[in-house]
JSON list of C-alpha atoms in Angstrom, two decimals:
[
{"chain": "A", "resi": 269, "resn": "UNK", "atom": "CA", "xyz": [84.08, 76.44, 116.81]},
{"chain": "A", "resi": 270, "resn": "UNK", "atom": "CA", "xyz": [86.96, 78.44, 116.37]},
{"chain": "A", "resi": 271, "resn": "UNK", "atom": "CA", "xyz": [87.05, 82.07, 115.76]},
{"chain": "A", "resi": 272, "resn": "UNK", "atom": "CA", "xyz": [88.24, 81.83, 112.24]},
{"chain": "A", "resi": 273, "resn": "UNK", "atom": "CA", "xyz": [84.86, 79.28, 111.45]},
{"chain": "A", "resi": 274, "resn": "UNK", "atom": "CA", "xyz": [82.83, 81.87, 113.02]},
{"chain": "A", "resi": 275, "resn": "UNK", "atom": "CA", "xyz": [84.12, 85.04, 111.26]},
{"chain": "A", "resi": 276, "resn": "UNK", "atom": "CA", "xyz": [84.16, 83.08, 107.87]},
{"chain": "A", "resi": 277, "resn": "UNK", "atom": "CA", "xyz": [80.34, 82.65, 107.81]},
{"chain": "A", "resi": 278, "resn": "UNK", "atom": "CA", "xyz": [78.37, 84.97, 105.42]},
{"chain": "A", "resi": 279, "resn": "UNK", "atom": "CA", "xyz": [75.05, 85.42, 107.85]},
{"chain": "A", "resi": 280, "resn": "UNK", "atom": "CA", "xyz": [77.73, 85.95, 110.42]},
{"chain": "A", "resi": 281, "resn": "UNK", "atom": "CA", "xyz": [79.94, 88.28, 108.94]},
{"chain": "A", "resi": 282, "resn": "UNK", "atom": "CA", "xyz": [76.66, 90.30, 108.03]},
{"chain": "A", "resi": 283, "resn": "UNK", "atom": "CA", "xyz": [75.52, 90.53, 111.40]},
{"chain": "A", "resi": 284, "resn": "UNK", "atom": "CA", "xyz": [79.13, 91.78, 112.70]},
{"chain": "A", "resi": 285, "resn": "UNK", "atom": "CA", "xyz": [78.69, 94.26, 110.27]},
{"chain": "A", "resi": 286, "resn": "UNK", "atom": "CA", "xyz": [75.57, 95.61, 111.38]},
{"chain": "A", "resi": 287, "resn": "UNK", "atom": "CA", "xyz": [76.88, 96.03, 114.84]},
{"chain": "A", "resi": 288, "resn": "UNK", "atom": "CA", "xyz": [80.35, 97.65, 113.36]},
{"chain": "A", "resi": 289, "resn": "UNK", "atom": "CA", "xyz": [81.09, 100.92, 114.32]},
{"chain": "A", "resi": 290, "resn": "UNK", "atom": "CA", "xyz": [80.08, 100.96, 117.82]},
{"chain": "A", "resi": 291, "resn": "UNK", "atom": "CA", "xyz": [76.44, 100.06, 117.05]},
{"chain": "A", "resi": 292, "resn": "UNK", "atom": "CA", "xyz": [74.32, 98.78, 120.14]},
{"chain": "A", "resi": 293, "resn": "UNK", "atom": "CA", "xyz": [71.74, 96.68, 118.49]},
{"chain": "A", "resi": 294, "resn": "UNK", "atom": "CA", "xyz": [69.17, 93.95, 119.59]},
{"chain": "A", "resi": 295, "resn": "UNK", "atom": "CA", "xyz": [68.35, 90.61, 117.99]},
{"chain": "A", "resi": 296, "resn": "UNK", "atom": "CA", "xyz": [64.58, 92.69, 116.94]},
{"chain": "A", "resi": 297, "resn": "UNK", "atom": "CA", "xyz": [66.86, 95.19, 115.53]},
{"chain": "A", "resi": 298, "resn": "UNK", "atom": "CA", "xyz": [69.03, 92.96, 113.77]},
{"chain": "A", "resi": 299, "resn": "UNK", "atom": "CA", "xyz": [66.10, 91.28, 112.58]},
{"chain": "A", "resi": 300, "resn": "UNK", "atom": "CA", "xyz": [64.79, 94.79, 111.03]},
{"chain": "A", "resi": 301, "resn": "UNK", "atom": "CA", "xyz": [68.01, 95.56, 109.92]},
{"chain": "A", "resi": 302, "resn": "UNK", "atom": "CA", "xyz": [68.74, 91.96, 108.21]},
{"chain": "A", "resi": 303, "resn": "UNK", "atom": "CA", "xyz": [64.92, 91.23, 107.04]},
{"chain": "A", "resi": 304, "resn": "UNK", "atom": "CA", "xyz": [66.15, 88.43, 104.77]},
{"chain": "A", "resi": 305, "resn": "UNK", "atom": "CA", "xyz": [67.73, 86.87, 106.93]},
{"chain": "A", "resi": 306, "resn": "UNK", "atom": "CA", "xyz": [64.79, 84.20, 108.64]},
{"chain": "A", "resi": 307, "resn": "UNK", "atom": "CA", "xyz": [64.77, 85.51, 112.56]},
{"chain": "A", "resi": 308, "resn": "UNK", "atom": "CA", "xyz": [65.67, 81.63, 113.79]},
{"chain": "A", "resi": 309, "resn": "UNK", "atom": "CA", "xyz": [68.81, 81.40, 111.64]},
{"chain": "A", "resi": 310, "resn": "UNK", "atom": "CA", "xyz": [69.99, 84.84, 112.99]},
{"chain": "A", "resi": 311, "resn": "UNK", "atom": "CA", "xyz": [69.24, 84.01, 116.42]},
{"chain": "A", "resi": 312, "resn": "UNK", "atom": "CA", "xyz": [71.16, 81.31, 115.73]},
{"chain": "A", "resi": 313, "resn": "UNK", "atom": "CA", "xyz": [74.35, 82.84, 114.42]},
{"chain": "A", "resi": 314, "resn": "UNK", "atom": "CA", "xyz": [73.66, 85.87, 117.09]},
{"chain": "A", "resi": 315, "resn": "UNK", "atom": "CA", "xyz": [73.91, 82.99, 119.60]},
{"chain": "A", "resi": 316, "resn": "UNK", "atom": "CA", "xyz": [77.17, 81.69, 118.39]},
{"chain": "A", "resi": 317, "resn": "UNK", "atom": "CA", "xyz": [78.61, 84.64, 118.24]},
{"chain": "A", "resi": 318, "resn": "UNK", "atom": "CA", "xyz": [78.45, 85.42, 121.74]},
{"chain": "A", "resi": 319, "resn": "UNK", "atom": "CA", "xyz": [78.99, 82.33, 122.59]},
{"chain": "A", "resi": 320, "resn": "UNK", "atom": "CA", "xyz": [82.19, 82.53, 120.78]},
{"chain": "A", "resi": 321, "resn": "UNK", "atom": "CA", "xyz": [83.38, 85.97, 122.51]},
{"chain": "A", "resi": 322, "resn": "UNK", "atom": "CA", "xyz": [82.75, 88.21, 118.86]},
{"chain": "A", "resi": 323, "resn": "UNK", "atom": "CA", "xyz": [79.88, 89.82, 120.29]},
{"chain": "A", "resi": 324, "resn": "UNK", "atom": "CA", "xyz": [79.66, 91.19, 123.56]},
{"chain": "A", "resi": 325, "resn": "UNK", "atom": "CA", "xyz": [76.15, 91.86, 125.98]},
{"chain": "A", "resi": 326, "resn": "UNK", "atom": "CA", "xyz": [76.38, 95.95, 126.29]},
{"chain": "A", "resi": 327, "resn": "UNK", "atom": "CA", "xyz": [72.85, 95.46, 128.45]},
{"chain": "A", "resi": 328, "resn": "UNK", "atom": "CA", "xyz": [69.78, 94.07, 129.19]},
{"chain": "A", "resi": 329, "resn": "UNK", "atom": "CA", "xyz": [66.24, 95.03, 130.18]},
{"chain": "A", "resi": 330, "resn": "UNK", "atom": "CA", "xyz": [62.80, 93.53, 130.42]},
{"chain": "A", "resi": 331, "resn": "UNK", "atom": "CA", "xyz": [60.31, 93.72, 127.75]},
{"chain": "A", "resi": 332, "resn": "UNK", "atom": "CA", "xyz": [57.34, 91.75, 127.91]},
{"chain": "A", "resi": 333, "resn": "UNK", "atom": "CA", "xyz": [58.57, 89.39, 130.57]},
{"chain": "A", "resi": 334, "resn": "UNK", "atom": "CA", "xyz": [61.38, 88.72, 128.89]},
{"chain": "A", "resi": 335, "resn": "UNK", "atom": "CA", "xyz": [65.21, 89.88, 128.90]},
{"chain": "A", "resi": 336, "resn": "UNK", "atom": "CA", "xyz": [65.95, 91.43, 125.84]},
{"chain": "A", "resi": 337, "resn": "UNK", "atom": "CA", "xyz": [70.41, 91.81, 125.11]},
{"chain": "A", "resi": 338, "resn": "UNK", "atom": "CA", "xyz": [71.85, 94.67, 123.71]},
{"chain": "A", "resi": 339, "resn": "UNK", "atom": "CA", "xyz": [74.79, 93.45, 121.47]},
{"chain": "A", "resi": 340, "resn": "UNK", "atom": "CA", "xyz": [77.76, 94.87, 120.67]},
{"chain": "A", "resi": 341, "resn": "UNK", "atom": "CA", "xyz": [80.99, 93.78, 118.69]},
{"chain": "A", "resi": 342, "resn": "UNK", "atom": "CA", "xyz": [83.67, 93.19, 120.37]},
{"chain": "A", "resi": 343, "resn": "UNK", "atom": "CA", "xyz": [86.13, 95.29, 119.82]},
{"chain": "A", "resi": 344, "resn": "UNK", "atom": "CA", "xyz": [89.15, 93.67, 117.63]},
{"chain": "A", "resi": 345, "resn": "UNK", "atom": "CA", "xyz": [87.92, 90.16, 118.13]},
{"chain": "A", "resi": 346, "resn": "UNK", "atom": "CA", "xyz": [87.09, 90.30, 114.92]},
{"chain": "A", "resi": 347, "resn": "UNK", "atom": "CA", "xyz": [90.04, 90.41, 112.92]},
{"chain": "A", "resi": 348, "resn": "UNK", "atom": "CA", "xyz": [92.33, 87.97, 111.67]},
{"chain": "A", "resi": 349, "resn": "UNK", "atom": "CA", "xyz": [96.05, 88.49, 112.45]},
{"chain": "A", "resi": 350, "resn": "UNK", "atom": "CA", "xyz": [98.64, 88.40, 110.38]},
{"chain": "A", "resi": 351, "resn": "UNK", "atom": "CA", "xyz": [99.45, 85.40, 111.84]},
{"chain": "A", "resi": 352, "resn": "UNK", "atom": "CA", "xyz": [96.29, 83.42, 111.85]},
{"chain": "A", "resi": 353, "resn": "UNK", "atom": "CA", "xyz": [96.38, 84.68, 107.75]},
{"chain": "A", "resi": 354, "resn": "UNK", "atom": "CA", "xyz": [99.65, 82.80, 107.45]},
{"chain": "A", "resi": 355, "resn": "UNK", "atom": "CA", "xyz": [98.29, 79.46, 109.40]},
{"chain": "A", "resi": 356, "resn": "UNK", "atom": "CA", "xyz": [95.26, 79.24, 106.66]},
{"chain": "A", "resi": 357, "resn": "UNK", "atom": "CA", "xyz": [95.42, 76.94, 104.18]},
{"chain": "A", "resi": 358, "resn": "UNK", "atom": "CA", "xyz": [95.23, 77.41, 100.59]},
{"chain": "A", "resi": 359, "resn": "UNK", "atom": "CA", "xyz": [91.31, 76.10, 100.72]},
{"chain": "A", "resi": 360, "resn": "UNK", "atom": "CA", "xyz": [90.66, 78.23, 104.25]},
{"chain": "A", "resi": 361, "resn": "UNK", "atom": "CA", "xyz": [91.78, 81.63, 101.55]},
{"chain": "A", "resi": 362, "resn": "UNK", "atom": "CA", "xyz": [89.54, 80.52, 99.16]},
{"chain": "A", "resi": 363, "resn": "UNK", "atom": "CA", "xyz": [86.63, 80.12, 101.88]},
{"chain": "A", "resi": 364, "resn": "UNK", "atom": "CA", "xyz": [86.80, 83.27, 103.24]},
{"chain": "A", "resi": 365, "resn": "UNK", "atom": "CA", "xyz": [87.04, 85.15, 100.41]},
{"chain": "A", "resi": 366, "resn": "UNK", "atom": "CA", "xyz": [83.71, 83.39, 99.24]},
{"chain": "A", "resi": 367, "resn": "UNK", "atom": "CA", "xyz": [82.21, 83.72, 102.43]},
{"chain": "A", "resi": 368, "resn": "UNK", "atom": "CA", "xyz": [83.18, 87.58, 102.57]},
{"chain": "A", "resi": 369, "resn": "UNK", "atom": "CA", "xyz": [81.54, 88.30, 98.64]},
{"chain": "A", "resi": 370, "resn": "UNK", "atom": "CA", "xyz": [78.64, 86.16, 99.47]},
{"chain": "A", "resi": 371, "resn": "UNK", "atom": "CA", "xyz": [78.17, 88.41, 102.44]},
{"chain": "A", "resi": 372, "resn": "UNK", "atom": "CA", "xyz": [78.57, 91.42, 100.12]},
{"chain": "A", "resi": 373, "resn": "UNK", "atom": "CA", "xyz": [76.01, 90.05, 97.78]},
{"chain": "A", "resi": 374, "resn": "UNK", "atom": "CA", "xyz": [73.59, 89.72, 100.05]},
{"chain": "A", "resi": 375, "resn": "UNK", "atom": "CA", "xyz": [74.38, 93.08, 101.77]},
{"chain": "A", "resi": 376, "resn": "UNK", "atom": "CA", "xyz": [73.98, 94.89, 98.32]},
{"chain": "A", "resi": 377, "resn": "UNK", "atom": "CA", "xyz": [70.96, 93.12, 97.47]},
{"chain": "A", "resi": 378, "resn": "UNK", "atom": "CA", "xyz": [69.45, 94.15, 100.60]},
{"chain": "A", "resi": 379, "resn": "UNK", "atom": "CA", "xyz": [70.48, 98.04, 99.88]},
{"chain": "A", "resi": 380, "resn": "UNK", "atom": "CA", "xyz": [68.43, 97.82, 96.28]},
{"chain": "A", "resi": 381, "resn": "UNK", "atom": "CA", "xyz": [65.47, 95.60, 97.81]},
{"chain": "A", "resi": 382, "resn": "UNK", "atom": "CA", "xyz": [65.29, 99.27, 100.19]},
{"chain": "A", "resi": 383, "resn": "UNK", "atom": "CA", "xyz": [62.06, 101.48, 98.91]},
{"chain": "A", "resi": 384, "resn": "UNK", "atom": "CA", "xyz": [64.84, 104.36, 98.68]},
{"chain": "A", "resi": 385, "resn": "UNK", "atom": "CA", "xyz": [67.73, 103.22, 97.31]},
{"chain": "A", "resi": 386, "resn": "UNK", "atom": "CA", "xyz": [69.22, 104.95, 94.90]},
{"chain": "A", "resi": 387, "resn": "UNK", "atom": "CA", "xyz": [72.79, 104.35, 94.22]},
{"chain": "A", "resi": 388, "resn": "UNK", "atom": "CA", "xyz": [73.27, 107.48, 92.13]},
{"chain": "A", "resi": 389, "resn": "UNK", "atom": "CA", "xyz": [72.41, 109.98, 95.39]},
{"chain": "A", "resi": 390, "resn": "UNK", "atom": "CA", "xyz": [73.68, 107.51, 97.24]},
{"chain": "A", "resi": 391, "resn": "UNK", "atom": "CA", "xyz": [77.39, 107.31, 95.76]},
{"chain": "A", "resi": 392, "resn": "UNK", "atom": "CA", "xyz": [77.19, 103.67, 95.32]},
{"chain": "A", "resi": 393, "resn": "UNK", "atom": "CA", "xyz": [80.58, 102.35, 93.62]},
{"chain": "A", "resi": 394, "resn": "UNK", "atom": "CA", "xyz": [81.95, 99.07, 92.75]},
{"chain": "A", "resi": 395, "resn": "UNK", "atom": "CA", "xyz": [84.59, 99.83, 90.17]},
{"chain": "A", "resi": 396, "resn": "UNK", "atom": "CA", "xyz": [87.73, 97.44, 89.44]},
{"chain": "A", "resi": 397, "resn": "UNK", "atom": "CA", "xyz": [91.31, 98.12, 88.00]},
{"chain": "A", "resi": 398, "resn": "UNK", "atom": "CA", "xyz": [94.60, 97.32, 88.10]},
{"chain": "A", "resi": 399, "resn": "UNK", "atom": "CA", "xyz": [97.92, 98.46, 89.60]},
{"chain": "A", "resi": 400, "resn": "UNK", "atom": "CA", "xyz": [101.42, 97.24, 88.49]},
{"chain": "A", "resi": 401, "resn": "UNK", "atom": "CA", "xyz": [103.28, 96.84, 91.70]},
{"chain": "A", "resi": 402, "resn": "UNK", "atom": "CA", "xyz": [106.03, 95.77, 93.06]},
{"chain": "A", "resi": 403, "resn": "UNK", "atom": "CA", "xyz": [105.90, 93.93, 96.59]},
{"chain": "A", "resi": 404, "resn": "UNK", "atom": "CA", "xyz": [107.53, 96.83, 98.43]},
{"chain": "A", "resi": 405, "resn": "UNK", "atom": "CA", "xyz": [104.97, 99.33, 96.67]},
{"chain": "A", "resi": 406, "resn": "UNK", "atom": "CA", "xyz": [101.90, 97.32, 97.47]},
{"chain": "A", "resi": 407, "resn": "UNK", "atom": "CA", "xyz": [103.10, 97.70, 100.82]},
{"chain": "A", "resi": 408, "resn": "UNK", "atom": "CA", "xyz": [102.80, 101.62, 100.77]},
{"chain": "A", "resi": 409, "resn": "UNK", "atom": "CA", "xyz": [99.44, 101.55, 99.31]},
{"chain": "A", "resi": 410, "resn": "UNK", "atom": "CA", "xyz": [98.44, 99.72, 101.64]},
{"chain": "A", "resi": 411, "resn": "UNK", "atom": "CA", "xyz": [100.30, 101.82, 104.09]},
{"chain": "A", "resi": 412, "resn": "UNK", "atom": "CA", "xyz": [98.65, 105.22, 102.54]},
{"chain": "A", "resi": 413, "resn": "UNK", "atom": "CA", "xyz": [95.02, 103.55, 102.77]},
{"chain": "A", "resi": 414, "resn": "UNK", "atom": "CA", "xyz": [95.15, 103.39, 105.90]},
{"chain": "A", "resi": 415, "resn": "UNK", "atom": "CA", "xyz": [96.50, 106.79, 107.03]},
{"chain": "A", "resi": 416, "resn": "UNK", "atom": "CA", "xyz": [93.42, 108.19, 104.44]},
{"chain": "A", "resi": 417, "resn": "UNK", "atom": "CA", "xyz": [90.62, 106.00, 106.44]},
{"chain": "A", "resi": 418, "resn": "UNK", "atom": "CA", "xyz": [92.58, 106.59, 109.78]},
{"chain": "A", "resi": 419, "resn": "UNK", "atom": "CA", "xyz": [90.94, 109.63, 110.70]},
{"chain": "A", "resi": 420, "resn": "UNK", "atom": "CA", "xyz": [87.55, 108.67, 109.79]},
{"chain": "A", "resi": 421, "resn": "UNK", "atom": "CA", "xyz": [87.78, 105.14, 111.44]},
{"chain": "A", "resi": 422, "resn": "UNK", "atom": "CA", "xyz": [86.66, 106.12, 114.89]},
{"chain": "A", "resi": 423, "resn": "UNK", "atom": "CA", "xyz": [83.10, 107.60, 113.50]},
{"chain": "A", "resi": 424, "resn": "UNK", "atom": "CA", "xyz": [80.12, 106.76, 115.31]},
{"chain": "A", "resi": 425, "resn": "UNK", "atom": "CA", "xyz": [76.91, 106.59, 114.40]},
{"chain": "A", "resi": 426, "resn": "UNK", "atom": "CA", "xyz": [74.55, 110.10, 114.47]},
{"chain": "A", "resi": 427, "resn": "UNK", "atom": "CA", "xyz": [75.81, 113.37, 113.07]},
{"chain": "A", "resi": 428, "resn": "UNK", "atom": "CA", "xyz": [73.85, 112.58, 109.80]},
{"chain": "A", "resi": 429, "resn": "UNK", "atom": "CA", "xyz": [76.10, 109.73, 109.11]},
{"chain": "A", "resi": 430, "resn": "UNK", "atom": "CA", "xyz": [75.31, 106.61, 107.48]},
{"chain": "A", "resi": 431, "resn": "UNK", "atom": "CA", "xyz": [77.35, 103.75, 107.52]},
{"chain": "A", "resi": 432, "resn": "UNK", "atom": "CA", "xyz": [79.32, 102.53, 103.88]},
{"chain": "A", "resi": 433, "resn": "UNK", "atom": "CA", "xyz": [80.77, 98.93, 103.21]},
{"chain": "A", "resi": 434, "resn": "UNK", "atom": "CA", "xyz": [84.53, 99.83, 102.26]},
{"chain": "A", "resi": 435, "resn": "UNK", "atom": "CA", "xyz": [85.86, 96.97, 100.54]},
{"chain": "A", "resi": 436, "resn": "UNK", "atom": "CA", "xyz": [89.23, 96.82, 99.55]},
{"chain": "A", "resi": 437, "resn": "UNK", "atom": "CA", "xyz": [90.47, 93.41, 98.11]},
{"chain": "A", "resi": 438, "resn": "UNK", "atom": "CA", "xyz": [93.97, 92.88, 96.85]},
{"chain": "A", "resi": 439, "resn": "UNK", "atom": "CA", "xyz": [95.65, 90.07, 94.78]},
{"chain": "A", "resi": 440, "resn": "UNK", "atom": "CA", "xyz": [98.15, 89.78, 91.95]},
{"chain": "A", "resi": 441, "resn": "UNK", "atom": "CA", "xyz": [96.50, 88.40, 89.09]},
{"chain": "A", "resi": 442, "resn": "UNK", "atom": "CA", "xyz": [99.46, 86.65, 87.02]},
{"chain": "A", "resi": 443, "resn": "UNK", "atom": "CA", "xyz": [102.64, 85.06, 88.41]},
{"chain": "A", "resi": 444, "resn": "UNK", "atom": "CA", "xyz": [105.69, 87.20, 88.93]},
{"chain": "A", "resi": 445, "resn": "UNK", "atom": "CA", "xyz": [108.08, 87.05, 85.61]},
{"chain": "A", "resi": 446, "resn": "UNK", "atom": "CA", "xyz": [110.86, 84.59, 85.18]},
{"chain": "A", "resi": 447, "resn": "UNK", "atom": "CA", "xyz": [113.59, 85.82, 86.83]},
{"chain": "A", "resi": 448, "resn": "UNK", "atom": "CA", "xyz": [111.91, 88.40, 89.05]},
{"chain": "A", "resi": 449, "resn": "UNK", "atom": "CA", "xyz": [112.51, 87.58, 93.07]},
{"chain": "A", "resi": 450, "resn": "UNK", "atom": "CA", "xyz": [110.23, 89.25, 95.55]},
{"chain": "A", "resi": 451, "resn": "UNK", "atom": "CA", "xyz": [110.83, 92.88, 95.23]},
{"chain": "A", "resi": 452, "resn": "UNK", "atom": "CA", "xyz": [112.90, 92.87, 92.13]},
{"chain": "A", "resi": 453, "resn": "UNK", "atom": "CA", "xyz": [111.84, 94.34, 88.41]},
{"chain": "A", "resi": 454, "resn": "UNK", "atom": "CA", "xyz": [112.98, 92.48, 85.39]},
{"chain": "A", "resi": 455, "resn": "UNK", "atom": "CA", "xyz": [114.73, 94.59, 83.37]}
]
């Protein structure tokens, strides 16, 4: 399995982000942190994973007789280049992007299954609108997202911090004008 097949998995891409941001977890605590996810199919996924060089062993010790891993993602393996983007085929786009909103689905749904939740305290947002844009200025949004998350990208866990799903998703939603090349207004 390739890493692309791996990464575009919804149980998968759940369990990658439960162990983003530098988080040491084991399969138990995946399990605790995942609870509807049945324990066999995320053993499974955990398995493939690591097997496919995502997730990394960070340690083990005994418990019970038994070894018990300490997982970790590894670091960048996760992310699909620029150029890997531009191999994918029409039908692989469509795939992940499914694959990625199924995963968010299932990770909201989990958040408001929680005794606690409250999205109100909890600044919950999932708002939609639209930019007019021209190639060159999507660009420096782009560009200007990530010098805002920049600073705060290297946050651990602990210091009273809890981790947020940051979504961004970008696509034009009509075809370019008649007459308008890439980077060009019509007048």
């Amino acid at each position: 399995m390739d890493t692309l097949e791996l990464i575009l998995h919804p149980v998968r891409l759940r369990i990658m982000w439960a162990l983003s941001g530098g988080r040491v977890r084991t399969t138990s605590e995946l399990c605790e942190s995942l609870p509807d996810i049945p324990k066999t199919t995320l053993y499974r996924h955990v398995a493939l994973l690591a097997d496919g060089g995502l997730l990394e062993v960070a340690g083990e010790q005994r418990v019970r007789g038994m070894v018990e891993r300490h997982y970790r993602l590894r670091q960048g393996a996760a992310n699909v280049d620029p150029e890997t983007a531009g191999a994918m085929s029409l039908e692989e786009h469509r795939h992940g992007f499914a694959a990625a909103m199924a995963a968010l689905l299932a990770e909201f749904n989990a958040y408001l299954d929680r005794p606690a939740a409250d999205p109100v305290a909890d600044r919950v947002g999932y708002r939609q609108g639209t930019l007019w844009l021209r190639p060159e200025e999507m660009e420096e949004v782009a560009g200007e997202l990530r010098q805002v998350l920049a600073p705060r990208a290297g946050n651990g866990p602990g210091d009273g911090r809890r981790p947020y799903v940051l979504s961004a998703i970008f696509f034009p939603t009509e075809e370019p004008e008649p007459g308008a090349g890439p980077g060009q207004a019509v007048s």
